[in-house]
Amino acid sequence: MKTIIEPFRIKTTEPIKIISRDERIKALEQAHNNVFLIDAEDCCIDLLTDSGTGAMSTQQWAAMMLGDESYAGSRSWKHFEHTVREITGIKHILPTHQGRAAEAILAQTLIKKGDIIPNNSHFDTTRANIEYVGGVAMNLLCAEGTDTTLDAPFKGDMDIDKLKACIQTHGVEKIPFCMVTVTNNTGGGQPVSLANIRAIKSVLEPHGIPLIIDACRFAENAYFIHEREKGYKGKALTQIAKEMFSYADGATMSCKKDGLANIGGFLICNNDQWAEKFRNLLIIREGFPTYGGLAGRDLEAIAVGLKEALEYDYQVYRQATVRYLSSRLEEAGVPIVKPGGGHAVFLDAKRMLPHIDPLQYPGIGVVNALYVEGGVRGVELGSVMFGSFDESGEELPSPLELVRLAFPRRVYTQSHFDYLIEVIKEVWKNKDSISGYKITYQTQFLRHFTCHFEPV
Ligand code: F0G
């Protein structure tokens, strides 16, 4: 088999600034050792997120010129609505400026204080939106999903027995809806099988509990189903996506991921009463229901991007990149979450730095070492992002200490990845010299974005 090449050529370039190691050390100090506070220009390979950081295609740029900026009922809205409905088959479609706006509207209209929202794993903004209105965000990931060393096809699946137990324990009236996140970002970008989505639905349906898909990476999930689930080889990704959404009563979406756009999102549902409530809040928060906080040109770029994300050759190339990096790191003995995820490779900081206590944040140790070594920016998904506090205020660690290297879509080439591999190997070689950190400043919600660290 020949090398899987990038299925595009480069038409516009953006320079990368490469600063010296000393300058990076200084930049990190000035950012209170939190890479979220570093200037993007001072990052040579920026793998902080795959969200809104992708490159658009010529088709998307061309579509942007067709953007109809009418306040109400624009042609671009029609294009967007038609595309989302074609892919999902869902009745009511509300555009939002990004995924968390959809989550906020969902949470604020449907959740009462004390309600329980099950999910395979909640993303941080989803959890924050649920907790903000007094709900409880519950993770019911399958046991396989928490074993970072296990290579299994669908480690994003929900534990069906735990879901049944959750309904039994808390009662149907406490569960306004259940969610499933495809792919499971916080658990290593692992996919969810259609068999699992079907099983979730069959547990919920007799109780009348609706299912909401967190669909940010629905196209990557569809690709994994195509590759790994029996009976889906040869089916179009569009067809697989449609089946996924056929089990859902609604979905939240960040088009900054599998919309291949730099901004945008949506909230969709089949229930007419919900739609009315959502629309009322949408108008106050985001904008008129035919633009929802987006420009007409954004709606156009998303409409084209959603379809490009479902192109098979694009997904083949994207996953080849993930495999290229993960197999080289495994060869070098670097502990990673197996298998590589849809949008990222996750380093296992707990196994990389066993000498650092989870509450001294080994993930931050690895993230900061990657930055100093090569200007690579990753993100901690561990006790800083997901840690919690018990009733007495005692900090509890997260079960996993991961560092995510997320891949912007269609941005970096193979030589960028070769450089990245060199940087990670160097950090791995010098792992014993990496220290833990303590937090010296933090906020109540989503502390990881702005908190300050000091080495211990
Ligand atoms: N759900 C999941 C699974 C996500 O990964 C994200 C965003 C959101 C919801 C919220 O979407 O950013 O458009 O408001 N994830 C980004 C990330 C930020 O880096 O993983 P948003």
Coordinates of C-alpha atoms and ligand atoms in Angstrom, one line a residue:
M1 CA 0.0 0.0 0.0
K2 CA 1.2 3.5 -0.8
T3 CA 1.6 6.4 1.7
I4 CA -1.7 8.0 2.6
I5 CA -1.2 11.6 1.5
E6 CA -2.9 14.8 2.6
P7 CA -5.9 14.8 0.2
F8 CA -5.4 18.6 -0.6
R9 CA -2.6 20.9 -1.6
I10 CA -1.7 24.2 0.1
K11 CA -2.9 27.4 -1.4
T12 CA -2.4 29.9 1.4
T13 CA 0.3 29.8 4.0
E14 CA 0.6 31.2 7.5
P15 CA 4.1 31.7 8.9
I16 CA 5.1 29.9 12.1
K17 CA 7.4 31.9 14.4
I18 CA 10.0 29.9 16.2
I19 CA 11.3 31.5 19.4
S20 CA 14.3 30.2 21.4
R21 CA 14.2 27.9 24.4
D22 CA 15.1 30.8 26.7
E23 CA 12.3 32.9 25.3
R24 CA 9.9 30.1 25.8
I25 CA 10.9 29.7 29.4
K26 CA 10.3 33.4 29.9
A27 CA 6.9 33.3 28.1
L28 CA 5.8 30.4 30.3
E29 CA 6.8 32.2 33.5
Q30 CA 5.0 35.3 32.4
A31 CA 1.9 33.1 31.7
H32 CA 2.0 31.9 35.3
N33 CA 2.9 28.4 34.0
N34 CA -0.5 28.1 32.3
V35 CA -0.2 27.6 28.5
F36 CA -3.7 29.0 28.0
L37 CA -2.2 32.3 29.0
I38 CA 0.7 32.2 26.4
D39 CA 0.5 34.2 23.2
A40 CA -0.4 31.9 20.3
E41 CA 2.4 33.4 18.3
D42 CA 4.9 32.0 20.8
C43 CA 3.7 28.4 20.1
C44 CA 5.4 26.7 17.2
I45 CA 3.0 23.7 16.9
D46 CA -0.3 24.6 18.6
L47 CA -2.2 21.5 19.6
L48 CA -4.2 23.1 22.3
T49 CA -7.4 22.2 20.5
D50 CA -9.0 21.0 17.3
S51 CA -11.8 23.5 17.9
G52 CA -12.2 26.3 15.4
T53 CA -8.5 25.9 14.4
G54 CA -9.0 24.0 11.1
A55 CA -8.2 25.2 7.6
M56 CA -11.1 25.8 5.3
S57 CA -11.3 24.5 1.8
T58 CA -11.6 26.5 -1.4
Q59 CA -15.3 25.4 -1.6
Q60 CA -15.9 26.9 1.9
W61 CA -14.2 30.1 1.0
A62 CA -16.2 30.4 -2.2
A63 CA -19.4 29.7 -0.2
M64 CA -18.5 32.5 2.2
M65 CA -18.7 35.0 -0.7
L66 CA -22.3 33.8 -1.2
G67 CA -23.1 34.6 2.4
D68 CA -26.5 36.3 2.6
E69 CA -26.4 38.7 5.5
S70 CA -30.1 39.3 5.7
Y71 CA -31.4 39.5 9.3
A72 CA -34.3 37.1 8.8
G73 CA -34.8 34.1 6.4
S74 CA -31.5 34.4 4.6
R75 CA -30.5 32.1 1.7
S76 CA -27.5 31.0 3.8
W77 CA -29.8 30.0 6.7
K78 CA -31.8 27.9 4.2
H79 CA -28.5 26.2 3.0
F80 CA -27.5 25.6 6.6
E81 CA -30.9 24.3 7.7
H82 CA -31.2 22.0 4.7
T83 CA -27.8 20.5 5.2
V84 CA -28.2 19.9 9.0
R85 CA -31.6 18.3 8.4
E86 CA -30.3 16.2 5.5
I87 CA -27.5 14.8 7.8
T88 CA -29.4 14.4 11.0
G89 CA -33.0 14.0 9.9
I90 CA -34.0 16.1 12.9
K91 CA -37.0 18.5 12.7
H92 CA -36.1 21.8 14.6
I93 CA -32.7 23.4 13.9
L94 CA -31.4 26.3 15.8
P95 CA -28.0 27.9 14.9
T96 CA -25.8 29.1 17.8
H97 CA -22.5 30.8 17.9
Q98 CA -20.8 27.7 19.3
G99 CA -21.4 24.4 21.1
R100 CA -21.6 25.7 24.6
A101 CA -24.3 28.2 23.7
A102 CA -26.4 25.2 22.6
E103 CA -25.6 23.5 25.9
A104 CA -26.5 26.6 27.9
I105 CA -30.0 26.8 26.2
L106 CA -30.6 23.1 26.6
A107 CA -29.6 23.2 30.3
Q108 CA -31.4 26.4 31.2
T109 CA -34.7 25.3 29.6
L110 CA -34.8 21.6 30.7
I111 CA -32.8 21.1 33.9
K112 CA -34.2 21.8 37.4
K113 CA -32.0 21.9 40.5
G114 CA -31.0 18.4 41.6
D115 CA -31.7 16.8 38.2
I116 CA -29.3 14.1 37.0
I117 CA -27.8 14.1 33.5
P118 CA -26.1 10.9 32.5
N119 CA -23.5 10.8 29.7
N120 CA -20.6 8.6 28.7
S121 CA -18.4 11.5 29.7
H122 CA -19.4 15.1 29.9
F123 CA -17.1 17.6 28.3
D124 CA -16.1 20.5 30.7
T125 CA -18.4 23.1 29.2
T126 CA -21.3 20.6 29.2
R127 CA -20.7 19.8 32.9
A128 CA -20.3 23.5 33.7
N129 CA -23.6 24.4 32.0
I130 CA -25.4 21.6 33.9
E131 CA -23.9 22.5 37.2
Y132 CA -24.6 26.2 36.7
V133 CA -28.3 25.5 36.8
G134 CA -28.0 23.1 39.8
G135 CA -27.9 19.8 37.9
V136 CA -25.6 16.9 38.4
A137 CA -23.5 15.8 35.5
M138 CA -22.9 12.0 35.8
N139 CA -20.3 10.0 33.8
L140 CA -21.3 6.4 33.0
L141 CA -18.3 5.4 30.8
C142 CA -17.8 1.7 30.2
A143 CA -14.9 0.1 32.3
E144 CA -12.8 -0.4 29.1
G145 CA -12.8 3.4 28.6
T146 CA -10.9 4.1 31.8
D147 CA -8.1 1.6 31.1
T148 CA -5.6 3.7 29.1
T149 CA -3.5 0.6 28.2
L150 CA -6.3 -1.4 26.6
D151 CA -6.7 -1.4 22.9
A152 CA -10.4 -1.8 22.2
P153 CA -12.5 -0.5 19.3
F154 CA -15.3 1.4 21.2
K155 CA -13.9 2.7 24.4
G156 CA -16.3 5.6 24.3
D157 CA -19.3 3.4 24.9
M158 CA -21.6 4.0 27.9
D159 CA -22.0 1.3 30.5
I160 CA -25.6 0.2 30.0
D161 CA -25.9 -1.5 33.4
K162 CA -24.7 1.8 35.1
L163 CA -27.4 3.6 33.0
K164 CA -30.1 1.2 34.2
A165 CA -28.9 1.6 37.8
C166 CA -28.8 5.4 37.5
I167 CA -32.5 5.4 36.4
Q168 CA -33.4 2.9 39.2
T169 CA -31.6 4.9 41.9
H170 CA -32.6 8.5 41.0
G171 CA -36.0 7.9 39.3
V172 CA -37.2 8.9 35.9
E173 CA -38.5 12.3 37.1
K174 CA -35.0 13.4 38.1
I175 CA -33.6 12.7 34.6
P176 CA -34.9 15.2 32.0
F177 CA -32.6 13.7 29.3
C178 CA -29.6 11.6 28.9
M179 CA -26.6 12.5 26.7
V180 CA -24.0 10.6 24.7
T181 CA -20.8 12.3 23.5
V182 CA -19.4 11.2 20.1
T183 CA -16.5 10.8 20.0
N184 CA -15.8 10.8 23.8
N185 CA -13.4 13.7 23.9
T186 CA -12.5 13.6 27.6
G187 CA -12.0 9.9 27.6
G188 CA -9.3 10.0 24.9
G189 CA -11.4 10.8 21.8
Q190 CA -12.7 7.3 21.7
P191 CA -15.7 6.3 19.5
V192 CA -19.1 5.1 20.5
S193 CA -20.6 2.2 18.6
L194 CA -24.0 2.2 17.0
A195 CA -24.8 -0.9 19.0
N196 CA -24.2 1.1 22.2
I197 CA -26.3 4.1 21.0
R198 CA -29.1 1.7 20.1
A199 CA -28.8 0.0 23.6
I200 CA -28.9 3.4 25.3
K201 CA -32.0 4.3 23.4
S202 CA -33.7 1.0 24.2
V203 CA -33.1 1.6 28.0
L204 CA -34.4 5.2 27.8
E205 CA -37.3 4.7 25.6
P206 CA -39.7 2.7 27.9
H207 CA -39.1 5.5 30.5
G208 CA -39.7 8.3 28.1
I209 CA -36.3 9.8 28.8
P210 CA -35.0 11.6 25.7
L211 CA -31.5 11.1 24.3
I212 CA -29.3 14.1 23.3
I213 CA -26.2 13.5 21.2
D214 CA -23.2 15.8 21.9
A215 CA -22.3 15.6 18.2
C216 CA -19.1 17.7 18.0
R217 CA -17.2 14.9 16.3
F218 CA -20.0 12.9 14.7
A219 CA -18.2 12.5 11.4
E220 CA -15.1 11.0 13.1
N221 CA -17.3 8.7 15.1
A222 CA -19.1 7.7 11.8
Y223 CA -15.7 6.8 10.3
F224 CA -14.8 4.6 13.3
I225 CA -18.1 2.8 13.0
H226 CA -17.3 2.3 9.3
E227 CA -13.9 0.8 10.1
R228 CA -14.6 -1.1 13.3
E229 CA -18.3 -2.1 13.7
K230 CA -19.6 -5.2 12.0
G231 CA -22.0 -4.5 9.1
Y232 CA -20.9 -0.9 8.3
K233 CA -18.0 -1.4 5.9
G234 CA -18.8 0.0 2.6
K235 CA -21.6 2.2 3.9
A236 CA -21.4 6.0 3.2
L237 CA -20.4 8.0 6.3
T238 CA -23.5 10.1 5.7
Q239 CA -25.6 7.1 6.0
I240 CA -23.9 6.0 9.2
A241 CA -24.3 9.5 10.7
K242 CA -28.0 9.5 9.8
E243 CA -28.5 6.2 11.6
M244 CA -26.7 7.7 14.7
F245 CA -29.0 10.7 14.8
S246 CA -32.1 8.5 14.1
Y247 CA -31.8 7.3 17.8
A248 CA -31.6 10.8 19.2
D249 CA -34.3 13.2 20.2
G250 CA -31.9 16.1 19.8
A251 CA -28.3 17.1 19.6
T252 CA -25.9 19.8 20.6
M253 CA -23.1 20.6 18.1
S254 CA -19.9 22.6 17.9
C255 CA -19.3 23.3 14.2
K256 CA -15.8 24.3 15.2
K257 CA -15.0 20.5 15.1
D258 CA -16.7 18.4 12.5
G259 CA -18.3 21.5 10.9
L260 CA -14.8 22.3 9.6
A261 CA -15.5 25.9 10.4
N262 CA -13.8 28.5 12.7
I263 CA -17.0 29.3 14.6
G264 CA -20.6 28.1 14.9
G265 CA -22.8 25.5 16.4
F266 CA -26.4 24.3 16.6
L267 CA -29.1 22.9 18.9
I268 CA -31.6 20.5 17.3
C269 CA -34.6 18.6 18.5
N270 CA -37.7 16.8 17.4
N271 CA -40.0 18.0 20.3
D272 CA -42.1 21.0 19.3
Q273 CA -42.5 22.3 22.9
W274 CA -38.8 22.1 23.5
A275 CA -38.2 23.9 20.2
E276 CA -40.4 26.8 21.3
K277 CA -38.6 27.1 24.6
F278 CA -35.2 26.9 22.9
R279 CA -36.2 29.5 20.4
N280 CA -37.3 32.0 23.1
L281 CA -34.0 31.8 24.8
L282 CA -32.1 31.8 21.5
I283 CA -33.6 35.1 20.6
I284 CA -32.5 36.7 23.9
R285 CA -29.1 35.2 24.0
E286 CA -27.8 34.5 20.4
G287 CA -30.0 36.2 17.9
F288 CA -33.0 35.7 15.6
P289 CA -33.6 31.9 14.9
T290 CA -32.4 32.1 11.3
Y291 CA -28.8 33.3 12.2
G292 CA -28.4 32.5 15.9
G293 CA -25.3 34.7 16.5
L294 CA -23.6 33.8 13.2
A295 CA -23.0 35.7 10.1
G296 CA -24.6 34.5 6.9
R297 CA -21.1 33.6 5.6
D298 CA -20.4 31.4 8.7
L299 CA -23.7 29.5 8.0
E300 CA -22.4 28.9 4.4
A301 CA -19.0 27.7 5.5
I302 CA -20.6 25.3 8.0
A303 CA -23.0 23.9 5.5
V304 CA -20.1 23.0 3.2
G305 CA -17.9 21.9 6.0
L306 CA -20.3 19.4 7.5
K307 CA -20.4 17.6 4.2
E308 CA -16.6 17.7 3.7
A309 CA -16.2 16.2 7.2
L310 CA -18.2 13.2 6.0
E311 CA -15.9 12.6 3.0
Y312 CA -14.3 9.2 3.4
D313 CA -10.9 10.2 2.0
Y314 CA -10.6 13.1 4.3
Q315 CA -11.3 10.8 7.3
V316 CA -8.8 8.2 6.1
Y317 CA -6.1 10.8 5.9
R318 CA -7.0 12.3 9.3
Q319 CA -6.9 9.0 11.1
A320 CA -3.6 8.1 9.3
T321 CA -2.1 11.1 11.0
V322 CA -3.3 9.9 14.4
R323 CA -1.9 6.4 13.8
Y324 CA 1.4 7.8 12.5
L325 CA 2.0 9.7 15.7
S326 CA 0.6 7.1 18.1
S327 CA 2.6 4.2 16.6
R328 CA 5.9 6.1 16.7
L329 CA 5.3 7.1 20.4
E330 CA 4.4 3.5 21.3
E331 CA 7.6 2.3 19.6
A332 CA 9.5 4.7 21.8
G333 CA 7.7 3.4 24.9
V334 CA 5.9 6.7 25.6
P335 CA 2.7 5.8 27.6
I336 CA -0.3 6.9 25.5
V337 CA -4.0 6.2 25.6
K338 CA -4.6 3.2 23.3
P339 CA -5.8 3.3 20.6
G340 CA -5.2 6.9 19.3
G341 CA -8.4 9.0 19.4
G342 CA -10.4 10.5 16.6
H343 CA -9.1 14.1 16.9
A344 CA -6.1 13.7 19.2
V345 CA -3.4 11.6 20.7
F346 CA -3.5 11.5 24.5
L347 CA -0.3 11.1 26.6
D348 CA -0.8 9.3 29.9
A349 CA 0.8 11.7 32.3
K350 CA 0.1 9.4 35.3
R351 CA 2.3 6.7 33.8
M352 CA 4.8 9.1 32.3
L353 CA 5.5 10.8 35.7
P354 CA 4.7 8.3 38.5
H355 CA 6.8 10.4 40.8
I356 CA 4.3 13.2 40.8
D357 CA 1.2 13.1 43.0
P358 CA -2.1 13.6 41.1
L359 CA -2.8 16.7 43.1
Q360 CA 0.5 18.1 42.0
Y361 CA -0.8 17.8 38.5
P362 CA 1.5 15.5 36.4
G363 CA -0.4 16.6 33.3
I364 CA 0.7 20.2 33.8
G365 CA 4.2 19.0 34.2
V366 CA 4.1 17.3 30.8
V367 CA 2.3 20.2 29.1
N368 CA 4.9 22.7 30.3
A369 CA 7.8 20.5 29.5
L370 CA 6.5 20.1 25.9
Y371 CA 6.3 23.8 25.6
V372 CA 9.8 24.5 26.9
E373 CA 11.3 21.7 24.8
G374 CA 9.7 22.6 21.4
G375 CA 7.1 25.3 21.6
V376 CA 4.4 22.6 21.4
R377 CA 1.2 23.5 23.1
G378 CA -1.0 20.7 24.4
V379 CA -3.6 20.7 27.1
E380 CA -4.1 18.9 30.5
L381 CA -7.2 16.7 30.8
G382 CA -6.7 15.6 34.4
S383 CA -7.1 16.9 37.9
V384 CA -6.9 20.5 37.0
M385 CA -9.6 20.3 34.4
F386 CA -11.8 17.6 36.0
G387 CA -10.8 17.5 39.6
S388 CA -13.6 18.1 42.1
F389 CA -14.0 19.0 45.8
D390 CA -15.9 16.9 48.4
E391 CA -18.3 18.4 50.9
S392 CA -15.5 19.4 53.3
G393 CA -13.7 21.3 50.5
E394 CA -11.0 18.6 50.1
E395 CA -9.7 18.4 46.5
L396 CA -10.3 15.0 44.8
P397 CA -8.1 14.0 41.9
S398 CA -9.5 12.9 38.5
P399 CA -9.3 9.2 37.7
L400 CA -7.1 10.0 34.6
E401 CA -4.2 12.4 34.1
L402 CA -4.0 12.9 30.4
V403 CA -2.3 15.4 28.1
R404 CA -4.2 15.9 24.9
L405 CA -2.4 16.8 21.7
A406 CA -5.4 17.8 19.5
F407 CA -5.0 18.1 15.8
P408 CA -6.4 21.1 14.0
R409 CA -8.1 19.8 10.8
R410 CA -6.0 20.1 7.5
V411 CA -3.4 22.3 9.1
Y412 CA -0.2 20.5 9.9
T413 CA 1.8 18.2 7.5
Q414 CA 3.9 15.1 8.2
S415 CA 7.1 17.1 8.9
H416 CA 5.3 19.0 11.7
F417 CA 4.4 15.6 13.1
D418 CA 8.0 14.4 12.8
Y419 CA 9.1 17.4 14.7
L420 CA 6.5 16.8 17.3
I421 CA 7.6 13.2 17.8
E422 CA 11.2 14.4 18.4
V423 CA 10.0 16.9 21.0
I424 CA 7.9 14.3 22.9
K425 CA 10.8 11.8 22.8
E426 CA 13.1 14.4 24.4
V427 CA 10.6 15.2 27.1
W428 CA 10.2 11.4 27.8
K429 CA 14.0 11.0 28.0
N430 CA 14.2 13.8 30.6
K431 CA 11.0 12.9 32.5
D432 CA 12.7 12.5 35.9
S433 CA 13.6 16.2 35.9
I434 CA 10.0 17.3 35.5
S435 CA 8.4 18.7 38.7
G436 CA 4.8 18.9 40.0
Y437 CA 2.8 22.1 40.3
K438 CA 0.6 23.9 42.8
I439 CA -2.3 26.3 42.0
T440 CA -1.8 29.8 43.3
Y441 CA -5.0 31.3 41.8
Q442 CA -8.2 29.8 40.5
T443 CA -11.8 30.6 39.6
Q444 CA -15.0 28.8 40.6
F445 CA -15.9 27.4 37.1
L446 CA -13.5 26.1 34.4
R447 CA -10.5 27.0 36.4
H448 CA -8.0 25.5 34.0
F449 CA -8.4 28.4 31.5
T450 CA -7.1 31.1 33.8
C451 CA -5.5 29.5 36.9
H452 CA -1.9 30.2 37.9
F453 CA 0.6 27.6 38.7
E454 CA 3.9 27.5 40.6
P455 CA 6.4 24.5 40.4
V456 CA 6.8 22.6 43.7
Ligands
F0G1 N1 -18.7 19.1 23.6 C1 -17.6 18.5 23.3 C2 -17.4 17.1 23.3 C3 -16.5 19.4 23.1 O1 -15.3 18.8 22.8 C4 -16.6 20.8 23.1 C5 -15.5 21.7 22.8 C6 -17.9 21.3 23.4 C7 -18.9 20.4 23.6 C8 -18.2 22.8 23.4 O2 -18.1 23.3 22.1 O3 -16.2 24.9 22.2 O4 -18.0 25.2 20.5 O5 -18.4 25.7 22.8 N2 -14.4 21.3 22.9 C9 -13.2 22.1 22.6 C10 -12.0 21.2 22.9 C11 -13.1 23.4 23.2 O6 -10.9 21.8 22.9 O7 -12.1 20.0 23.1 P1 -17.6 24.9 21.9

